[in-house]
Tab-separated table of C-alpha atoms in Angstrom:
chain	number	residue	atom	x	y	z
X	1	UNK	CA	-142.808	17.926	188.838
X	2	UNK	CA	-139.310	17.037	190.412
X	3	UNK	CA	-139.335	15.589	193.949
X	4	UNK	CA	-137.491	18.564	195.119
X	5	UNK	CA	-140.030	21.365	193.638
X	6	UNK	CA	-143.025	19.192	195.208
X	7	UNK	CA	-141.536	18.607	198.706
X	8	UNK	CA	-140.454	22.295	198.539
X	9	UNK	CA	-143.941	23.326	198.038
X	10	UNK	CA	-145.230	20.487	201.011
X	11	UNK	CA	-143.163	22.274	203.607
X	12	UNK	CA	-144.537	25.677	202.583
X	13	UNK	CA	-147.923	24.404	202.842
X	14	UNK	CA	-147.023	22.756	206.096
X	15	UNK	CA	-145.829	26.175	207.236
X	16	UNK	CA	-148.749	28.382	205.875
X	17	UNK	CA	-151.229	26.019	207.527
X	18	UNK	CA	-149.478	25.499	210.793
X	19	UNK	CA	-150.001	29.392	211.723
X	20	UNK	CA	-153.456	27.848	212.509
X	21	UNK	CA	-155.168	31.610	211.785
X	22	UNK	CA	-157.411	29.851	209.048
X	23	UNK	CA	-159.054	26.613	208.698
X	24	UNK	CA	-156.538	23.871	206.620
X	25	UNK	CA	-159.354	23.773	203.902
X	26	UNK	CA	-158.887	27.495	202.935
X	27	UNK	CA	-155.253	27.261	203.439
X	28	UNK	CA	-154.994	24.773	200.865
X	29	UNK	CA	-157.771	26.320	198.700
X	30	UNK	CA	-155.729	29.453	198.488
X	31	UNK	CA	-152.284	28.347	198.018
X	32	UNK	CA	-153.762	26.090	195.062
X	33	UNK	CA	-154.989	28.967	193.666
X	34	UNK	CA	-151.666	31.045	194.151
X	35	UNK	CA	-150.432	28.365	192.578
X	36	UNK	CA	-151.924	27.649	188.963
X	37	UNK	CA	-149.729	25.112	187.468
X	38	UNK	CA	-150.373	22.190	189.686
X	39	UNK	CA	-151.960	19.467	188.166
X	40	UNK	CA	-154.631	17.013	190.340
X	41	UNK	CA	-151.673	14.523	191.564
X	42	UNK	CA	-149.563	17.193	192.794
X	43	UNK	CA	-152.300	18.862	194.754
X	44	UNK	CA	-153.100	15.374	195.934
X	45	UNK	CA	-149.591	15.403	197.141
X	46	UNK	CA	-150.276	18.203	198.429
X	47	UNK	CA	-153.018	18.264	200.425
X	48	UNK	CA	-152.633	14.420	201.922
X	49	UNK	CA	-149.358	15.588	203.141
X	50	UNK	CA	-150.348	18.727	205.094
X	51	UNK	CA	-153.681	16.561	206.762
X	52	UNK	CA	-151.108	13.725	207.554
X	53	UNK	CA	-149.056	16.117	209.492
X	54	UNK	CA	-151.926	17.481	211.563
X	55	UNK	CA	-153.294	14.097	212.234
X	56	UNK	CA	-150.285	12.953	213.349
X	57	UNK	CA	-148.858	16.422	215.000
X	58	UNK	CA	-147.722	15.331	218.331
X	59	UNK	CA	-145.676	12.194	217.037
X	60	UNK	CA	-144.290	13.955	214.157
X	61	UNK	CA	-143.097	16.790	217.031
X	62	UNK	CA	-141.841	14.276	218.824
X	63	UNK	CA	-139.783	12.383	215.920
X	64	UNK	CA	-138.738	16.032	214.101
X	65	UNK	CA	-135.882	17.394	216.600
X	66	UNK	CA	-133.659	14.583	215.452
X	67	UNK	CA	-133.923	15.519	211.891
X	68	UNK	CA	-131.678	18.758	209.967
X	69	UNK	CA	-133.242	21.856	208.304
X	70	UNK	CA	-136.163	23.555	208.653
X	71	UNK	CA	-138.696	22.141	210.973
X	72	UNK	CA	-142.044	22.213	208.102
X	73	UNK	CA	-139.017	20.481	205.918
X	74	UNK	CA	-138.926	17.727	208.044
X	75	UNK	CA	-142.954	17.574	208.870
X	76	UNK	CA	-143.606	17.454	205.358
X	77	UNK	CA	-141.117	14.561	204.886
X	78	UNK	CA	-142.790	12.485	207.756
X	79	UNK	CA	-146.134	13.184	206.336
X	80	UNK	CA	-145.353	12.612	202.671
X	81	UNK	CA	-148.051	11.538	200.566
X	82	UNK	CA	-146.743	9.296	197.783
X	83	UNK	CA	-144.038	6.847	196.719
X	84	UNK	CA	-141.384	6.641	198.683
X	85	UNK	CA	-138.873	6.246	196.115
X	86	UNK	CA	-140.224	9.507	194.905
X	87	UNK	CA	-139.837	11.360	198.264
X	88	UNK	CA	-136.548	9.969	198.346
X	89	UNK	CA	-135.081	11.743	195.228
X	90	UNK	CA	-135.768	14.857	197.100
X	91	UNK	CA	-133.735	13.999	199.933
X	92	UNK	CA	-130.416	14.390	201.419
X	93	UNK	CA	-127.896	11.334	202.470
X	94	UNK	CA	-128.434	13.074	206.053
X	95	UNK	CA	-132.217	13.165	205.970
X	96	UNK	CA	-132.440	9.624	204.696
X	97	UNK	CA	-130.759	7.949	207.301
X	98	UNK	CA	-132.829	9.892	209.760
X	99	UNK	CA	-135.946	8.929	208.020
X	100	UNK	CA	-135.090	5.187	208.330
X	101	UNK	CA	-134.171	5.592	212.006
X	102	UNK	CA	-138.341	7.505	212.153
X	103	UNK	CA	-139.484	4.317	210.492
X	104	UNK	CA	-137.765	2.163	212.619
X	105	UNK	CA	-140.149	3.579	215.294
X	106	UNK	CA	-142.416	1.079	217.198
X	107	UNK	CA	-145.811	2.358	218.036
X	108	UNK	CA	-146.112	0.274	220.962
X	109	UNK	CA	-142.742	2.339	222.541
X	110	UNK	CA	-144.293	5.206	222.134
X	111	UNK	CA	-146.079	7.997	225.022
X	112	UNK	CA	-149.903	7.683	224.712
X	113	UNK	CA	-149.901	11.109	223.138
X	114	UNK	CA	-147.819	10.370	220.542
X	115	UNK	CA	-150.158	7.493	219.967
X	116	UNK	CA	-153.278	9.519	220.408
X	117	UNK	CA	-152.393	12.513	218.950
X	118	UNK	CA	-155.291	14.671	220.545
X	119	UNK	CA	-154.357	17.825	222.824
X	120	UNK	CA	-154.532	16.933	226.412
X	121	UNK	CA	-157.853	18.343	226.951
X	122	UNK	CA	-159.399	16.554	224.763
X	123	UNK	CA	-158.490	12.940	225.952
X	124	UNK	CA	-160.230	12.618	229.345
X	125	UNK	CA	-163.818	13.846	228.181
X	126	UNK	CA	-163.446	10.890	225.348
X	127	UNK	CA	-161.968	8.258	227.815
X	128	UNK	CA	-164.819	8.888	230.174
X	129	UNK	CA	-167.230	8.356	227.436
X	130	UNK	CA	-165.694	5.501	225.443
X	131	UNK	CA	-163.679	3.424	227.953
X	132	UNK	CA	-161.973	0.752	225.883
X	133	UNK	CA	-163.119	2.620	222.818
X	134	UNK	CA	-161.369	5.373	223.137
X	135	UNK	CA	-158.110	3.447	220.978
X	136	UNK	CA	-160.850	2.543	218.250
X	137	UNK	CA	-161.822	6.095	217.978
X	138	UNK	CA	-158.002	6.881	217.889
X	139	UNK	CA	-157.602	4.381	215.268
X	140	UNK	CA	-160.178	5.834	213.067
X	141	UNK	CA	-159.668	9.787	213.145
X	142	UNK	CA	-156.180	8.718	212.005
X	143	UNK	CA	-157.530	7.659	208.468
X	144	UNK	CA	-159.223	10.251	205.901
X	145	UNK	CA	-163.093	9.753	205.761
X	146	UNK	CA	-164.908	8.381	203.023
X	147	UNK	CA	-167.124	10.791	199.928
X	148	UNK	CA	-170.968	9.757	201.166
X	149	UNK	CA	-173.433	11.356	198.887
X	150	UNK	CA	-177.229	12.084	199.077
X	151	UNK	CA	-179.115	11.140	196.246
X	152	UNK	CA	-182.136	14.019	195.945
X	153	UNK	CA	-185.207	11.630	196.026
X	154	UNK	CA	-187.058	14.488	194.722
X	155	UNK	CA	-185.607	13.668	191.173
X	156	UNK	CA	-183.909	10.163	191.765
X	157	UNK	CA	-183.987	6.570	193.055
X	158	UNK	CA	-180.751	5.389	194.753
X	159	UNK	CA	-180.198	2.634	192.715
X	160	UNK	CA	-181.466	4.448	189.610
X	161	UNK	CA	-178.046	6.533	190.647
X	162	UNK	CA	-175.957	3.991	191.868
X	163	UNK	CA	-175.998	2.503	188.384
X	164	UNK	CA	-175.112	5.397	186.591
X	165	UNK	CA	-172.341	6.197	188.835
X	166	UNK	CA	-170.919	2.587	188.097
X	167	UNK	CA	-171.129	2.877	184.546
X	168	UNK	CA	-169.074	6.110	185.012
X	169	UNK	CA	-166.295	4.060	186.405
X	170	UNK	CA	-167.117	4.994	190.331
X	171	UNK	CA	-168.249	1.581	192.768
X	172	UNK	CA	-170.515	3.240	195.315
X	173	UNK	CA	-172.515	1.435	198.115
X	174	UNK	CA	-175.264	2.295	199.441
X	175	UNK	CA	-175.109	3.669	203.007
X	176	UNK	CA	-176.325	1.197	206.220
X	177	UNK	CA	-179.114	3.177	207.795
X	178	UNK	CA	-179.376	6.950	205.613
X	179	UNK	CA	-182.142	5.634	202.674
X	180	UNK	CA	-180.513	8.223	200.524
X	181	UNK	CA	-176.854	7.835	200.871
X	182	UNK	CA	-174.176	6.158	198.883
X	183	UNK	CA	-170.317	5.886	200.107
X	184	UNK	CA	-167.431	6.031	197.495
X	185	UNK	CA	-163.866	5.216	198.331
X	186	UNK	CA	-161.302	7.974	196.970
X	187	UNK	CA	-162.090	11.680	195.831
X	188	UNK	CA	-163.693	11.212	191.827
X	189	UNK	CA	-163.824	15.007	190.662
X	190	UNK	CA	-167.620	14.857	190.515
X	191	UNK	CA	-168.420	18.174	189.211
X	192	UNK	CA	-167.390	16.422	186.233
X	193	UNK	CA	-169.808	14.230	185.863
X	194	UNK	CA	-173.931	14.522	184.784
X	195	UNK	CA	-175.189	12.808	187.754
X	196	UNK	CA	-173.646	16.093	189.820
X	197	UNK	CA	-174.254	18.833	187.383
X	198	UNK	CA	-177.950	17.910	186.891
X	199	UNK	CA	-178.314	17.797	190.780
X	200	UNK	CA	-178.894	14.589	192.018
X	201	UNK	CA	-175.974	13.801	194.213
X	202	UNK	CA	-175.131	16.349	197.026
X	203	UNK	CA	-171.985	15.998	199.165
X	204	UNK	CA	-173.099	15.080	202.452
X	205	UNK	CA	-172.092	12.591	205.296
X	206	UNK	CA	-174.340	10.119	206.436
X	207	UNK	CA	-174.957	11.815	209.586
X	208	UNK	CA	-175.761	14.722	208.609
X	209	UNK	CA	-178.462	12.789	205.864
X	210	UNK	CA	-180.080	11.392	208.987
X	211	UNK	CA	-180.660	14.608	211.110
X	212	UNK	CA	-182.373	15.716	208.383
X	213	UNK	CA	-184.339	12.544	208.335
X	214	UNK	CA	-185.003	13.454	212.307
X	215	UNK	CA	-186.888	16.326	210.733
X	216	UNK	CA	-189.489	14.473	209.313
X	217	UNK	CA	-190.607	17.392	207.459
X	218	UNK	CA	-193.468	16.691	205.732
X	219	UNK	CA	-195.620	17.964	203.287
X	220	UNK	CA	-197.190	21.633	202.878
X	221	UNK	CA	-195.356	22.523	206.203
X	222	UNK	CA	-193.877	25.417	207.335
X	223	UNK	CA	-190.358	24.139	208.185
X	224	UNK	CA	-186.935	26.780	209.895
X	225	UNK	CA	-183.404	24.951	209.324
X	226	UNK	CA	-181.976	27.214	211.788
X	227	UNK	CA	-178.517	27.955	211.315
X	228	UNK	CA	-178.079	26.862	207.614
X	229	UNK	CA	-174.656	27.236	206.538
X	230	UNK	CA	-174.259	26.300	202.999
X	231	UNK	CA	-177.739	24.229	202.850
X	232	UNK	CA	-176.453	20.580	203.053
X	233	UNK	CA	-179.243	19.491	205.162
X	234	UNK	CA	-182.035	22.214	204.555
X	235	UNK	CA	-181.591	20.212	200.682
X	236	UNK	CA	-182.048	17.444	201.912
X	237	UNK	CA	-185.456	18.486	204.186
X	238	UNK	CA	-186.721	20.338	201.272
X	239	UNK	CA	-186.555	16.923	199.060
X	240	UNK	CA	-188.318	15.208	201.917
X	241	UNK	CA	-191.137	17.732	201.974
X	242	UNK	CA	-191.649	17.350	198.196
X	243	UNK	CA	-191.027	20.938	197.331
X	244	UNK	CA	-193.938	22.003	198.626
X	245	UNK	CA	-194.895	24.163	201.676
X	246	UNK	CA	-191.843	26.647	202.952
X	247	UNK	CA	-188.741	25.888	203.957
X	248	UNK	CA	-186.710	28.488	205.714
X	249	UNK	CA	-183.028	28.759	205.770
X	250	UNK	CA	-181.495	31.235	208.169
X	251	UNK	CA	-178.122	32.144	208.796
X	252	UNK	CA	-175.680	34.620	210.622
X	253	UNK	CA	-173.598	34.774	207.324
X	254	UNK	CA	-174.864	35.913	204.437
X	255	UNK	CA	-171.580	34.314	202.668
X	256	UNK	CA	-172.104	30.782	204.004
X	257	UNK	CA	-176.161	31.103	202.475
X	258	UNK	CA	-174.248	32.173	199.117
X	259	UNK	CA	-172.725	28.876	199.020
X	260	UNK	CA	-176.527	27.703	199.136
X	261	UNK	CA	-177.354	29.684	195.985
X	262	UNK	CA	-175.609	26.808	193.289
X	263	UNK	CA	-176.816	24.047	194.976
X	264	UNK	CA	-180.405	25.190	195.388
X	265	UNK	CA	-180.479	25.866	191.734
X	266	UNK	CA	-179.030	22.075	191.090
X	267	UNK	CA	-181.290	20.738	192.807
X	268	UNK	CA	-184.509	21.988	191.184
X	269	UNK	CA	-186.100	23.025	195.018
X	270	UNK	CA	-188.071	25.752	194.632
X	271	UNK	CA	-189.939	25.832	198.552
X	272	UNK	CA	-186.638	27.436	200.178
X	273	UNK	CA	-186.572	30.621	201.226
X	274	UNK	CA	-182.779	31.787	202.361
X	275	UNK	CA	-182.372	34.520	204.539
X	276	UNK	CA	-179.570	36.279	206.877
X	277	UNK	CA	-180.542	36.665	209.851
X	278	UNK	CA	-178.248	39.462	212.258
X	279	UNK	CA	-178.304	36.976	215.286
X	280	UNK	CA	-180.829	34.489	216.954
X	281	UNK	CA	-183.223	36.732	218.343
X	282	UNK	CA	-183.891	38.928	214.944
X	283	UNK	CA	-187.076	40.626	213.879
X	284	UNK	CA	-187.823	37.927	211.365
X	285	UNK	CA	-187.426	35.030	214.142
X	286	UNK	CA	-190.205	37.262	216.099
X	287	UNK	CA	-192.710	37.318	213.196
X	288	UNK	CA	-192.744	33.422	212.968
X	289	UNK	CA	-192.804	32.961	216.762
X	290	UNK	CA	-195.382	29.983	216.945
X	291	UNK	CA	-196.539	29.911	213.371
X	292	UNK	CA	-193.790	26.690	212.605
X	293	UNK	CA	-194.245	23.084	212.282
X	294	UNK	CA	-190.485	21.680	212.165
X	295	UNK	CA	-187.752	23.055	213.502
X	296	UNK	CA	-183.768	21.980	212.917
X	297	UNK	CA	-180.848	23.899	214.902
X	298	UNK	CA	-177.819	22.752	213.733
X	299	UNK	CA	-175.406	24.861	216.183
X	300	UNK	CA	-172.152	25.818	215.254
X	301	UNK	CA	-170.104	23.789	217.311
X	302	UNK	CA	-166.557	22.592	218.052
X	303	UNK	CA	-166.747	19.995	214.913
X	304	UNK	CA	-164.514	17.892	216.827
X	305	UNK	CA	-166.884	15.034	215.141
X	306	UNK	CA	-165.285	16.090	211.672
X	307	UNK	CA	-161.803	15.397	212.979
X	308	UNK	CA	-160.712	12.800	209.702
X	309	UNK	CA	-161.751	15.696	207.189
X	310	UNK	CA	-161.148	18.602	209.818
X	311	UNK	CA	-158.271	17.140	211.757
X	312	UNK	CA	-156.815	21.043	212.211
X	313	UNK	CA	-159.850	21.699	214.257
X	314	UNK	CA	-158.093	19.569	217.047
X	315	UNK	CA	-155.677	22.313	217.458
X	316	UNK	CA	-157.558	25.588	216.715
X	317	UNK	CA	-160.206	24.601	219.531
X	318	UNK	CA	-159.574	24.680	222.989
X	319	UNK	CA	-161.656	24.453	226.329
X	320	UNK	CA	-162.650	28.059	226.341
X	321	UNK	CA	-163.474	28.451	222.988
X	322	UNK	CA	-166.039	25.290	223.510
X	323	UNK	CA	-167.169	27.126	226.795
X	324	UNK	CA	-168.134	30.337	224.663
X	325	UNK	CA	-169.612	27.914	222.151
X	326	UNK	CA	-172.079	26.359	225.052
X	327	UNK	CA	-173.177	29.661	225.868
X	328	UNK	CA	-174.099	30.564	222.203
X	329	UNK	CA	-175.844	26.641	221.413
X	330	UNK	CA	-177.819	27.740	225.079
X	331	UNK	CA	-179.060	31.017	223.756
X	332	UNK	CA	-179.594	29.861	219.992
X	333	UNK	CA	-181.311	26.908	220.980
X	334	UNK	CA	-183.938	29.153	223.333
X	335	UNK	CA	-184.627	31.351	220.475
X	336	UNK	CA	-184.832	28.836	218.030
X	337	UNK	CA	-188.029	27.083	219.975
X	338	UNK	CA	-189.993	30.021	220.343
X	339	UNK	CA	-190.870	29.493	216.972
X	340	UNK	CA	-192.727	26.510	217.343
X	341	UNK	CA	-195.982	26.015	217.260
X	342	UNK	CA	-198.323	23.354	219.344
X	343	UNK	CA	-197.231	19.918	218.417
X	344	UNK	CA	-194.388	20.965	216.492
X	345	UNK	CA	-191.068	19.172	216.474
X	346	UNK	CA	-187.427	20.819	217.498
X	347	UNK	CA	-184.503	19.019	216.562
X	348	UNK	CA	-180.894	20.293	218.151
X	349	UNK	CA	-177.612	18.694	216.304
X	350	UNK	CA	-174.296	19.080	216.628
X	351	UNK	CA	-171.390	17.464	214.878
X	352	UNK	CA	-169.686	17.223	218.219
X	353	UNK	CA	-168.298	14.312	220.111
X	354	UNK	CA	-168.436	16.481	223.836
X	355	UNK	CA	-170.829	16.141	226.111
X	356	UNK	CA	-171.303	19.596	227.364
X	357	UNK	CA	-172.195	20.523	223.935
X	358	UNK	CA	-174.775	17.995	223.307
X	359	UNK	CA	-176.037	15.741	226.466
X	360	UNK	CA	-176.048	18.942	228.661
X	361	UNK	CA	-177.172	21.060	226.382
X	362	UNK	CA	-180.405	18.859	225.764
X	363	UNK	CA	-180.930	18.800	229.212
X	364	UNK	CA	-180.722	21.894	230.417
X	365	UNK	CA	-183.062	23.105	227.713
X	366	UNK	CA	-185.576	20.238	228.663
X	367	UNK	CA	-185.201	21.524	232.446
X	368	UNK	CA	-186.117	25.201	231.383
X	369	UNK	CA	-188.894	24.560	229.212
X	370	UNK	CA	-191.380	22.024	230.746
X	371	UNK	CA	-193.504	22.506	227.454
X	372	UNK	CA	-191.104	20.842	225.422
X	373	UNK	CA	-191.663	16.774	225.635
X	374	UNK	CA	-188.452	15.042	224.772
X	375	UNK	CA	-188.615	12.457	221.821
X	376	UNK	CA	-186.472	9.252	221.733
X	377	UNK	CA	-184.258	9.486	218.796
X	378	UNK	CA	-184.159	5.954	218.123
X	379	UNK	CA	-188.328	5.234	218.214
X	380	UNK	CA	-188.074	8.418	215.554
X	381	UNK	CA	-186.010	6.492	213.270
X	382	UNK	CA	-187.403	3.461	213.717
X	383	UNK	CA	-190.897	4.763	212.888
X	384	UNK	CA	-189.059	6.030	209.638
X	385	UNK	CA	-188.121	2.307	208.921
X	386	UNK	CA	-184.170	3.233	209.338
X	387	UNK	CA	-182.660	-0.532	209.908
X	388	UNK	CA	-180.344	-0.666	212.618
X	389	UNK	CA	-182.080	2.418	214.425
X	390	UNK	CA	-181.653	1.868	218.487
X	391	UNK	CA	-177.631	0.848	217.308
X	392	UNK	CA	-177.696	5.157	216.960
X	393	UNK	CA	-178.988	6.080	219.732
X	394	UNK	CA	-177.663	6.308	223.746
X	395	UNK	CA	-179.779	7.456	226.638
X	396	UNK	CA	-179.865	10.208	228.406
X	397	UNK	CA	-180.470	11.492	232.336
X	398	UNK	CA	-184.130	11.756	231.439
X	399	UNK	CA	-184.129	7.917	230.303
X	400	UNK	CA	-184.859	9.367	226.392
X	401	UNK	CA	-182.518	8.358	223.919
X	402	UNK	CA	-180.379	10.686	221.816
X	403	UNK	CA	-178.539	9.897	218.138
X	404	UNK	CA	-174.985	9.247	219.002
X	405	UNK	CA	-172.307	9.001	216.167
X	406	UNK	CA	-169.588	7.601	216.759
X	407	UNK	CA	-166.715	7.259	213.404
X	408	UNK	CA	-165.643	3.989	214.743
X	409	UNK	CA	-168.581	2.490	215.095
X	410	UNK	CA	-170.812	3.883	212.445
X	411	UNK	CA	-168.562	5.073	209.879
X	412	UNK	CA	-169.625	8.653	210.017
X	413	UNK	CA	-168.563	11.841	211.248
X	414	UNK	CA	-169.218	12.192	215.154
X	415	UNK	CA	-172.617	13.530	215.421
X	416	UNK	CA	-175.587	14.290	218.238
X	417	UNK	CA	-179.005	14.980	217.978
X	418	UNK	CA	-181.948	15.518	220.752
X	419	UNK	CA	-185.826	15.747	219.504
X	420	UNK	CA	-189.173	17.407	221.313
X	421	UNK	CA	-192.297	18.266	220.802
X	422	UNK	CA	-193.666	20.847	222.190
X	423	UNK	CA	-197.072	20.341	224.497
C-alpha cells in the first residue's frame, strides 16, 4: 500500500476511535472489516498506531499544536507504527521538519503528565499505593503486553505443548507462577495453527490463570463462575475439576456467554452449564442459595489493570463511573455469597489496580458478613505449590493477605483477588 493511502487510513482510525463511544478493540474490529483489502501488515500498521496514540495521548496533545493539518493527521504521524523511512514518503517538507523538532524532544523536559500519560485522577490513588513505583508502572503500561496462553490440562501437558508450538516456529516460555501458562512475544495468528483449533491453548493472561487456580475447584463439585463473560476462566476451572461435577457460568449478557459457545466446544468440557442471568439477584441465583461448593465473582470493573492491551479505558473511565461500579461489585458480591454453602469458598477478583474497588470492597463485605472467614491468598497458593506465592500477595486491614498484580512487577495485567470461607 503507498505511505500516503496507509497514513490516510491511520488518521481515520485515530479519529473514529478518539470519539471514545466504543471500546478501541471494536473500533478497530469494525473498520477492518469495512475495510476488506488490508492485508495483516497493514492492519498491524494499523492498529499499533491508534494504541500508540492513546498510550501516549497527553504528550502527543501536547507536541500536536505545533504541527499543520488535521489534528488525527498529526496523531497518527507521532504514533506511527513502522519504518520511518516509510512514514516519511507520506509526508510533507512542512510536516517533516516538525517531526524532527517532536523527536528532538527530551523526556526529562517534559510536565509529569506528559510523562505519565494517565488522567489526573488517576495518578494520586497509584502514587499513594506505589510510592517510587509509580514511574515503573508508568514505564510498563507504555509497552503492549505479551500473548500468555493456558494450556487445558484436561487434554495436555505444558511441555507436551510447548514443543509443538516450537516446532511451529513460535518460542514460548513457560509462565513464573500459573502451572498452565506459556508467554509468547509478538501476535502469531494462532487460529491457524492445530494446537488452537483442537483446543488446547486458550488466550488468557497469567492473572487471570491464577484466580482460577484460587478456585480450587475440585472434583464432582458444584462450582458458580459468577459473572462469566466469554468463559476465559470458567475454562480454565472446568479443566481443574476434571469435567466432572457442574460448573455454572452466569452472565448479564447473553452475547458475552455466546462468545463462550466456540471455546467450550474446543475445549472438549462438557460439566458447564451457561446461563443468562437478568441481574444478580435472579430466580435461578435463589434456587442454588446454599447448595454451592466454589464460588468465583469476577466483577466487572474499571479494567484499569488491562491498561497495555486496553490503554483507551484510561480515558473512557472516570471517578464516577468507578463510583457506580463500587456500588454494583457491593451488591453483586452480596448476592453472589448467598449461594454458598457451609465450608464453601468465595473468591472476589477484579482486574483493577484501585483500591476502592478491591481492598475496600473485601472489607466491607468481611465487616457485613461475620460468617464469611477471610482466607490468605498467598497460604492458598502456596498450598497449591505455586513458586513464588507470598511475592503475589499484600495484606490487608484485617492482617489477611490479598493477590496483588502489579504489570511491573509480575508481568501481568493488574489484578486483585480476596478468598473466604464461609463458617
Amino acid at each position: 500500500m503507498h505511505p500516503k493511502v496507509l497514513l490516510d487510513a491511520c488518521a481515520e482510525l485515530v479519529r473514529l476511535t478518539l470519539t471514545f463511544e466504543h471500546p478501541a478493540d471494536a473500533v478497530v474490529s469494525r473498520f477492518f472489516r469495512d475495510n476488506r483489502g488490508l492485508g495483516p501488515r497493514e492492519r498491524a500498521t494499523l492498529a499499533e498506531t491508534v494504541y500508540t496514540v492513546l498510550r501516549k495521548k497527553l504528550l502527543f496533545d501536547h507536541m500536536a499544536p505545533s504541527g499543520s493539518g488535521p489534528k488525527e493527521r498529526r496523531l497518527a504521524i507521532l504514533g506511527f507504527y513502522g519504518p520511518r523511512d516509510f512514514l516519511e514518503g507520506a509526508l510533507t517538507d512542512q510536516e517533516r521538519k516538525w517531526l524532527d523538532q517532536c523527536d528532538g524532544v527530551t523526556v526529562d523536559d517534559l510536565m509529569e503528565r506528559h510523562r505519565h500519560n494517565l488522567p489526573e485522577w488517576l495518578v494520586q490513588p497509584l502514587k499513594d499505593q506505589l510510592g517510587t513505583g509509580f514511574w515503573p508502572l508508568v514505564e510498563s503500561l507504555s509497552n503492549a503486553a505479551p500473548l500468555d496462553l493456558r494450556v487445558n490440562a484436561l487434554q495436555d501437558k505444558r511441555a507436551d505443548v510447548q514443543k509443538e508450538l516450537a516446532k511451529a516456529g513460535i518460542k514460548a516460555v513457560a509462565t513464573p507462577y500459573s502451572p498452565w501458562g506459556l508467554r509468547i512475544d509478538g501476535k502469531p495468528a494462532l487460529a491457524k495453527f492445530d494446537v488452537f483449533t483442537r483446543g488446547a491453548v486458550e488466550v488468557q493472561d497469567e492473572g487471570s490463570q491464577l484466580l482460577a487456580l484460587l478456585l480450587d475447584a475440585k472434583r464432582g463439585e458444584m462450582v458458580v463462575d459468577f459473572c462469566a463473560g466469554a468463559g476465559g476462566k470458567t475454562l480454565a476451572i472446568g479443566a481443574t475439576m476434571r469435567n466432572t461435577g457442574r460448573l455454572y457460568a452466569f452472565d448479564v449478557s447473553g452475547h458475552r456467554l455466546d462468545a463462550l459457545k466456540p471455546r467450550l466446544a474446543r475445549s472438549g468440557l462438557s460439566n458447564v452449564h451457561p446461563a443468562a442471568i437478568a441481574h444478580e439477584r435472579d430466580d435461578r441465583i435463589k434456587r442454588l442459595a446454599g447448595k454451592i461448593d466454589r464460588v468465583l465473582v469476577d466483577a466487572p470493573c474499571s479494567g484499569l489493570g488491562t491498561l497495555r492491551r486496553n490503554p483507551d479505558l484510561k480515558w473512557r473511565q472516570s471517578p464516577q463511573s468507578v463510583e457506580e461500579l463500587v456500588a454494583k461489585q457491593t451488591a453483586i458480591l452480596a448476592s453472589a455469597a448467598r449461594l454458598l454453602k457451609s465450608g464453601g469458598r468465595l473468591v472476589y477478583a477484579t482486574c483493577s489496580i484501585l483500591p476502592q474497588e478491591n481492598e475496600a470492597i473485601a472489607e466491607a463485605f468481611s465487616a457485613a458478613h461475620p460468617d464469611f472467614v477471610p482466607l490468605d491468598a498467598g497460604e492458598a497458593l502456596t498450598q497449591l505449590k505455586v513458586e513464588g506465592a507470598e511475592k503475589l500477595c499484600s495484606g490487608g486491614a484485617s492482617g489477611t493477605g490479598y493477590l496483588r498484580l502489579w504489570p511491573h512487577i509480575h508481568k501481568t495485567d493488574g489484578f486483585f483477588a480476596a478468598v473466604w470461607t464461609r463458617k
